[in-house]
Coordinates of C-alpha atoms in Angstrom, one line a residue:
M1 CA 122.6 98.0 132.4
G2 CA 119.5 97.2 130.4
K3 CA 118.8 98.5 126.9
P4 CA 116.5 101.6 126.7
F5 CA 112.9 100.5 126.4
A6 CA 111.7 99.8 122.9
S7 CA 112.3 102.9 120.7
S8 CA 112.0 105.4 123.6
A9 CA 115.6 106.6 123.2
D10 CA 115.3 106.9 119.4
L11 CA 114.6 110.7 119.3
A12 CA 116.6 111.8 116.2
D13 CA 114.7 113.0 113.1
K14 CA 115.0 110.7 110.1
A15 CA 115.9 111.7 106.6
R16 CA 112.8 111.5 104.4
S17 CA 112.6 110.4 100.7
F18 CA 109.6 111.5 98.7
E19 CA 109.4 109.6 95.5
E20 CA 107.0 109.4 92.5
L21 CA 107.0 105.7 91.7
A22 CA 104.9 106.0 88.5
P23 CA 102.8 108.9 87.2
G24 CA 100.6 110.0 90.0
V25 CA 101.9 107.3 92.5
Y26 CA 103.8 108.6 95.5
A27 CA 105.7 107.2 98.5
L28 CA 107.3 108.8 101.5
T29 CA 110.0 106.7 103.3
A30 CA 112.2 107.7 106.2
E31 CA 115.0 105.5 107.4
G32 CA 112.8 102.7 108.8
D33 CA 109.9 104.9 110.0
P34 CA 106.5 103.9 108.9
N35 CA 106.0 104.4 105.1
V36 CA 103.0 106.2 103.6
G37 CA 101.8 106.6 100.0
A38 CA 99.2 108.1 97.7
V39 CA 97.7 107.4 94.3
E40 CA 96.0 110.1 92.1
G41 CA 92.6 109.4 90.7
E42 CA 91.2 111.5 87.9
D43 CA 89.9 114.1 90.3
F44 CA 90.7 112.8 93.8
L45 CA 93.4 111.1 95.8
V46 CA 93.7 107.8 97.6
C47 CA 96.1 108.0 100.5
F48 CA 97.6 104.9 102.1
E49 CA 98.3 105.0 105.9
A50 CA 97.6 107.9 108.2
M51 CA 100.7 108.3 110.5
A52 CA 100.5 108.5 114.3
T53 CA 99.0 112.0 114.8
P54 CA 97.2 114.7 112.7
V55 CA 100.3 116.9 113.1
A56 CA 102.6 114.3 111.6
A57 CA 100.1 113.6 108.8
R58 CA 99.9 117.3 107.9
E59 CA 103.6 117.3 107.3
W60 CA 103.2 114.4 104.8
L61 CA 100.2 116.1 103.2
A62 CA 102.2 119.4 102.8
L63 CA 104.8 117.4 100.7
L64 CA 102.0 115.8 98.7
R65 CA 100.4 119.2 98.0
E66 CA 103.6 120.2 96.2
R67 CA 102.6 117.7 93.5
T68 CA 98.8 117.7 93.5
G69 CA 95.9 119.7 95.0
K70 CA 93.3 117.0 94.5
P71 CA 91.1 116.3 97.5
V72 CA 91.5 113.0 99.5
R73 CA 88.5 110.9 98.8
Y74 CA 89.8 107.6 100.2
L75 CA 92.1 106.9 103.1
V76 CA 93.2 103.3 103.2
L77 CA 94.5 101.7 106.4
S78 CA 96.6 98.6 106.1
H79 CA 95.9 97.5 109.7
Y80 CA 95.0 98.8 113.1
H81 CA 98.3 99.8 114.8
A82 CA 98.2 103.3 116.3
V83 CA 101.2 104.7 114.3
R84 CA 99.3 103.8 111.1
V85 CA 95.9 105.2 111.9
L86 CA 95.7 107.9 114.5
G87 CA 96.5 110.8 112.2
A88 CA 93.5 110.1 110.0
S89 CA 91.5 113.2 110.9
A90 CA 94.1 115.4 109.0
F91 CA 93.1 113.9 105.6
G92 CA 89.5 115.0 105.5
A93 CA 88.8 111.8 103.6
D94 CA 85.3 111.0 102.5
V95 CA 85.8 107.3 103.0
V96 CA 88.2 105.5 105.4
V97 CA 88.8 101.9 104.2
A98 CA 90.1 98.9 106.2
H99 CA 89.6 95.2 106.4
E100 CA 86.7 94.1 108.5
K101 CA 89.0 92.5 111.0
T102 CA 90.8 95.8 111.4
R103 CA 87.6 97.4 112.6
E104 CA 87.0 94.6 115.0
L105 CA 90.6 94.9 116.4
I106 CA 90.2 98.7 116.8
A107 CA 87.1 98.1 118.9
E108 CA 88.7 95.3 120.9
R109 CA 92.1 96.8 121.6
G110 CA 92.5 100.2 120.0
V111 CA 92.8 102.1 123.3
E112 CA 95.4 99.8 124.7
D113 CA 97.4 99.8 121.4
W114 CA 97.4 103.6 121.4
A115 CA 99.0 103.7 124.9
S116 CA 101.4 100.9 124.1
E117 CA 102.7 102.4 120.9
Y118 CA 103.0 105.9 122.3
A119 CA 105.2 104.6 125.1
R120 CA 107.3 102.4 122.6
M121 CA 107.7 105.1 119.9
P122 CA 107.2 108.5 121.4
R123 CA 109.0 110.4 118.6
L124 CA 106.4 109.3 116.0
F125 CA 103.6 110.9 118.1
K126 CA 104.1 114.6 117.1
E127 CA 101.8 116.6 119.3
P128 CA 99.7 113.7 120.6
A129 CA 97.1 116.1 122.0
S130 CA 96.1 116.7 118.3
I131 CA 94.6 113.1 118.1
P132 CA 90.8 113.4 118.4
G133 CA 90.3 109.8 119.3
L134 CA 90.3 106.3 117.8
T135 CA 90.1 106.1 114.0
W136 CA 87.1 104.2 112.8
P137 CA 86.8 102.9 109.2
T138 CA 83.7 103.8 107.3
L139 CA 84.0 101.1 104.6
T140 CA 85.2 97.6 105.4
F141 CA 85.5 94.5 103.3
G142 CA 86.3 90.8 103.6
D143 CA 88.4 89.6 100.6
R144 CA 88.7 92.3 97.9
V145 CA 87.4 95.7 96.9
A146 CA 88.3 97.9 93.9
I147 CA 88.5 101.7 93.6
D148 CA 87.9 103.1 90.1
L149 CA 90.4 105.8 89.7
G150 CA 88.6 107.4 86.7
G151 CA 89.6 108.3 83.2
D152 CA 92.2 105.9 81.9
R153 CA 93.9 105.5 85.3
G154 CA 92.5 102.0 85.9
T155 CA 91.7 100.6 89.3
L156 CA 93.3 100.4 92.7
E157 CA 92.6 97.0 94.2
L158 CA 92.6 96.3 97.9
H159 CA 93.2 92.6 98.9
H160 CA 93.2 90.6 102.1
C161 CA 96.0 88.1 101.5
G162 CA 95.5 86.1 104.8
R163 CA 96.6 86.5 108.4
G164 CA 100.1 87.9 108.9
H165 CA 101.4 90.9 110.7
T166 CA 97.9 91.2 112.1
E167 CA 94.5 89.4 111.5
G168 CA 93.3 92.2 109.2
D169 CA 96.2 93.2 106.9
L170 CA 95.5 94.5 103.4
V171 CA 97.6 95.3 100.4
A172 CA 96.9 98.0 97.8
W173 CA 97.6 96.9 94.2
L174 CA 97.8 98.9 91.0
P175 CA 97.8 96.3 88.3
E176 CA 98.4 98.7 85.4
R177 CA 101.5 100.1 87.1
R178 CA 102.6 96.8 88.8
V179 CA 102.9 98.8 92.1
M180 CA 102.0 97.4 95.5
F181 CA 101.7 99.0 98.9
A182 CA 102.1 96.0 101.1
G183 CA 101.8 97.5 104.6
D184 CA 103.7 95.6 107.2
L185 CA 103.2 92.3 105.5
V186 CA 106.6 93.0 103.8
E187 CA 109.5 95.0 105.0
S188 CA 112.4 96.0 102.8
Q189 CA 115.7 96.2 104.8
A190 CA 113.9 96.7 108.0
A191 CA 113.2 94.3 110.9
L192 CA 109.7 92.8 111.4
Y193 CA 107.3 93.4 114.2
T194 CA 105.4 90.2 114.9
G195 CA 103.8 90.9 118.4
D196 CA 100.3 90.6 116.9
A197 CA 101.2 88.1 114.2
F198 CA 100.2 84.7 112.9
H199 CA 103.7 83.5 112.1
R200 CA 103.0 80.3 110.3
D201 CA 100.2 81.7 108.1
W202 CA 102.4 84.7 107.3
A203 CA 105.5 82.8 106.4
G204 CA 103.5 80.4 104.2
A205 CA 100.2 81.1 102.4
T206 CA 100.0 84.8 103.1
L207 CA 103.4 85.7 101.6
D208 CA 102.8 83.3 98.8
R209 CA 99.7 85.3 97.9
V210 CA 101.6 88.6 98.2
A211 CA 104.3 87.3 95.8
S212 CA 101.7 86.0 93.3
F213 CA 100.8 89.5 92.2
G214 CA 104.2 89.9 90.5
A215 CA 104.8 93.4 91.7
E216 CA 107.6 95.3 90.0
T217 CA 107.6 98.1 92.6
L218 CA 106.8 97.5 96.2
V219 CA 106.4 99.8 99.2
G220 CA 106.7 97.8 102.4
G221 CA 105.7 99.0 105.8
R222 CA 109.2 100.2 106.6
G223 CA 112.4 100.5 104.7
A224 CA 113.3 101.6 101.2
V225 CA 111.1 101.2 98.1
A226 CA 111.9 97.9 96.3
R227 CA 112.3 98.6 92.6
G228 CA 112.4 95.8 90.0
R229 CA 111.4 92.2 90.4
A230 CA 114.8 91.2 91.9
E231 CA 114.4 93.8 94.8
V232 CA 110.7 92.9 95.3
D233 CA 111.5 89.2 95.5
A234 CA 114.3 90.0 97.9
A235 CA 112.0 91.9 100.2
V236 CA 109.5 89.1 100.3
A237 CA 112.3 86.5 100.8
Q238 CA 113.8 88.6 103.6
T239 CA 110.4 88.8 105.4
R240 CA 109.9 85.1 105.0
D241 CA 113.4 84.2 106.2
F242 CA 113.0 86.4 109.3
L243 CA 109.8 84.5 110.2
R244 CA 111.2 81.1 109.4
V245 CA 114.3 81.7 111.6
M246 CA 112.0 82.8 114.5
L247 CA 109.9 79.7 114.0
R248 CA 112.9 77.4 113.9
E249 CA 114.8 78.8 116.9
T250 CA 111.9 79.6 119.2
G251 CA 110.1 76.4 118.3
G252 CA 113.3 74.4 118.9
V253 CA 113.8 75.8 122.4
R254 CA 110.2 75.2 123.3
E255 CA 110.3 71.6 122.0
R256 CA 113.3 70.9 124.2
G257 CA 111.6 72.2 127.3
G258 CA 113.5 75.5 127.5
T259 CA 112.3 78.8 128.7
L260 CA 111.0 82.0 127.0
K261 CA 114.2 83.8 127.9
E262 CA 116.3 81.0 126.3
A263 CA 114.2 81.2 123.2
F264 CA 114.7 85.0 123.0
E265 CA 118.4 84.7 123.4
R266 CA 118.7 81.9 120.8
T267 CA 116.5 83.7 118.3
H268 CA 118.4 86.9 118.8
R269 CA 121.7 85.1 118.1
A270 CA 120.3 83.6 114.9
L271 CA 118.8 86.8 113.5
A272 CA 121.3 89.4 114.6
P273 CA 124.1 88.7 112.0
R274 CA 121.8 89.5 109.1
Y275 CA 119.1 91.7 110.6
G276 CA 120.5 93.2 113.9
A277 CA 121.6 96.5 112.4
W278 CA 118.3 97.1 110.7
P279 CA 115.7 99.6 112.1
I280 CA 113.7 98.6 115.2
F281 CA 115.3 95.1 115.5
E282 CA 116.1 95.4 119.2
H283 CA 112.8 97.1 119.8
C284 CA 110.7 94.4 118.3
L285 CA 112.3 91.1 119.1
P286 CA 111.2 90.7 122.7
F287 CA 107.5 91.2 121.7
N288 CA 108.0 89.0 118.7
V289 CA 109.3 86.0 120.6
S290 CA 106.8 86.4 123.3
R291 CA 103.9 86.3 120.9
L292 CA 105.4 83.4 118.9
W293 CA 106.0 81.4 122.1
E294 CA 102.3 81.8 123.0
E295 CA 101.2 80.9 119.5
L296 CA 103.2 77.7 119.6
D297 CA 101.6 77.1 123.0
G298 CA 98.2 77.2 121.3
V299 CA 97.1 80.8 122.0
E300 CA 95.4 81.3 118.7
R301 CA 94.8 85.1 118.8
P302 CA 97.4 87.5 120.1
R303 CA 96.9 88.8 123.6
V304 CA 96.3 92.5 124.0
W305 CA 99.5 94.5 124.5
T306 CA 99.2 97.1 127.2
A307 CA 101.8 99.6 128.3
E308 CA 102.2 97.6 131.5
R309 CA 102.6 94.3 129.8
D310 CA 105.1 95.8 127.4
R311 CA 107.4 96.8 130.3
E312 CA 107.1 93.4 131.9
V313 CA 108.1 91.6 128.7
W314 CA 110.9 94.0 128.1
E315 CA 112.4 93.6 131.5
Q316 CA 112.1 89.9 131.3
L317 CA 113.8 89.6 128.0
Q318 CA 115.9 92.7 127.3
G319 CA 116.4 94.0 130.8

């Protein structure tokens, strides 16, 4: 009997942890569910990530309102995936910020990604009928943009570190606090999703750039907050190792003339002892290996995932 499709059988609520990482800097984590955060400006808020639906986002905002009543001026989206962006309307933000490539990807494949992620992770889509439509950034940038937080709070810097989890990932960096919100470019004790990734760039120059900031607190896309340089370095190293094992094992099968199924099985065996018990490992790996196989075959940009293609790949590799 095959494994349940993706995370369709993961229906149990997760225990949430709401933390103040530094004065006016907040994060909400939940046992491997997508992480979100917020930073207080002098008289406004910057929120990081939007969750999958407005109803889910309002639950996060209710927790945040226990600490601050400041209005949301900026909503920052690390990339285009539906579980990160479709709750945006709940924030009432004046400005929705993303990388310019993220806007292009929403236009190119946002509808298909919405259907794909809803089928893969239905629990995250609380009251999906509350989603008014695709989320469109109102401010985009190419390399770097800074938000003045006012008073003596310094700046929040948004950086594009290179291609990685997607073509348009950004990180949010608070230099005065040494705090980074890394999106899905880094995971802390959670498996990677690489179905829309550029594996070689990510494992090399992109993670080098992320590490170069010298963060002392890091909120990854999923998993626990990494506190202290040792934990931050470990989170970056875990992310890089996961990618390098995939490249080695999938690449080795391809070079020997093997099949995609063989590459999946070999990569699974190599990763499972260290990462197999971590959140969304089984969910992600078929899509990861499928994308990497095509990348090694010369398919430069990831193909669009549709709900139908998801099922085909799942049955082929996890069925």
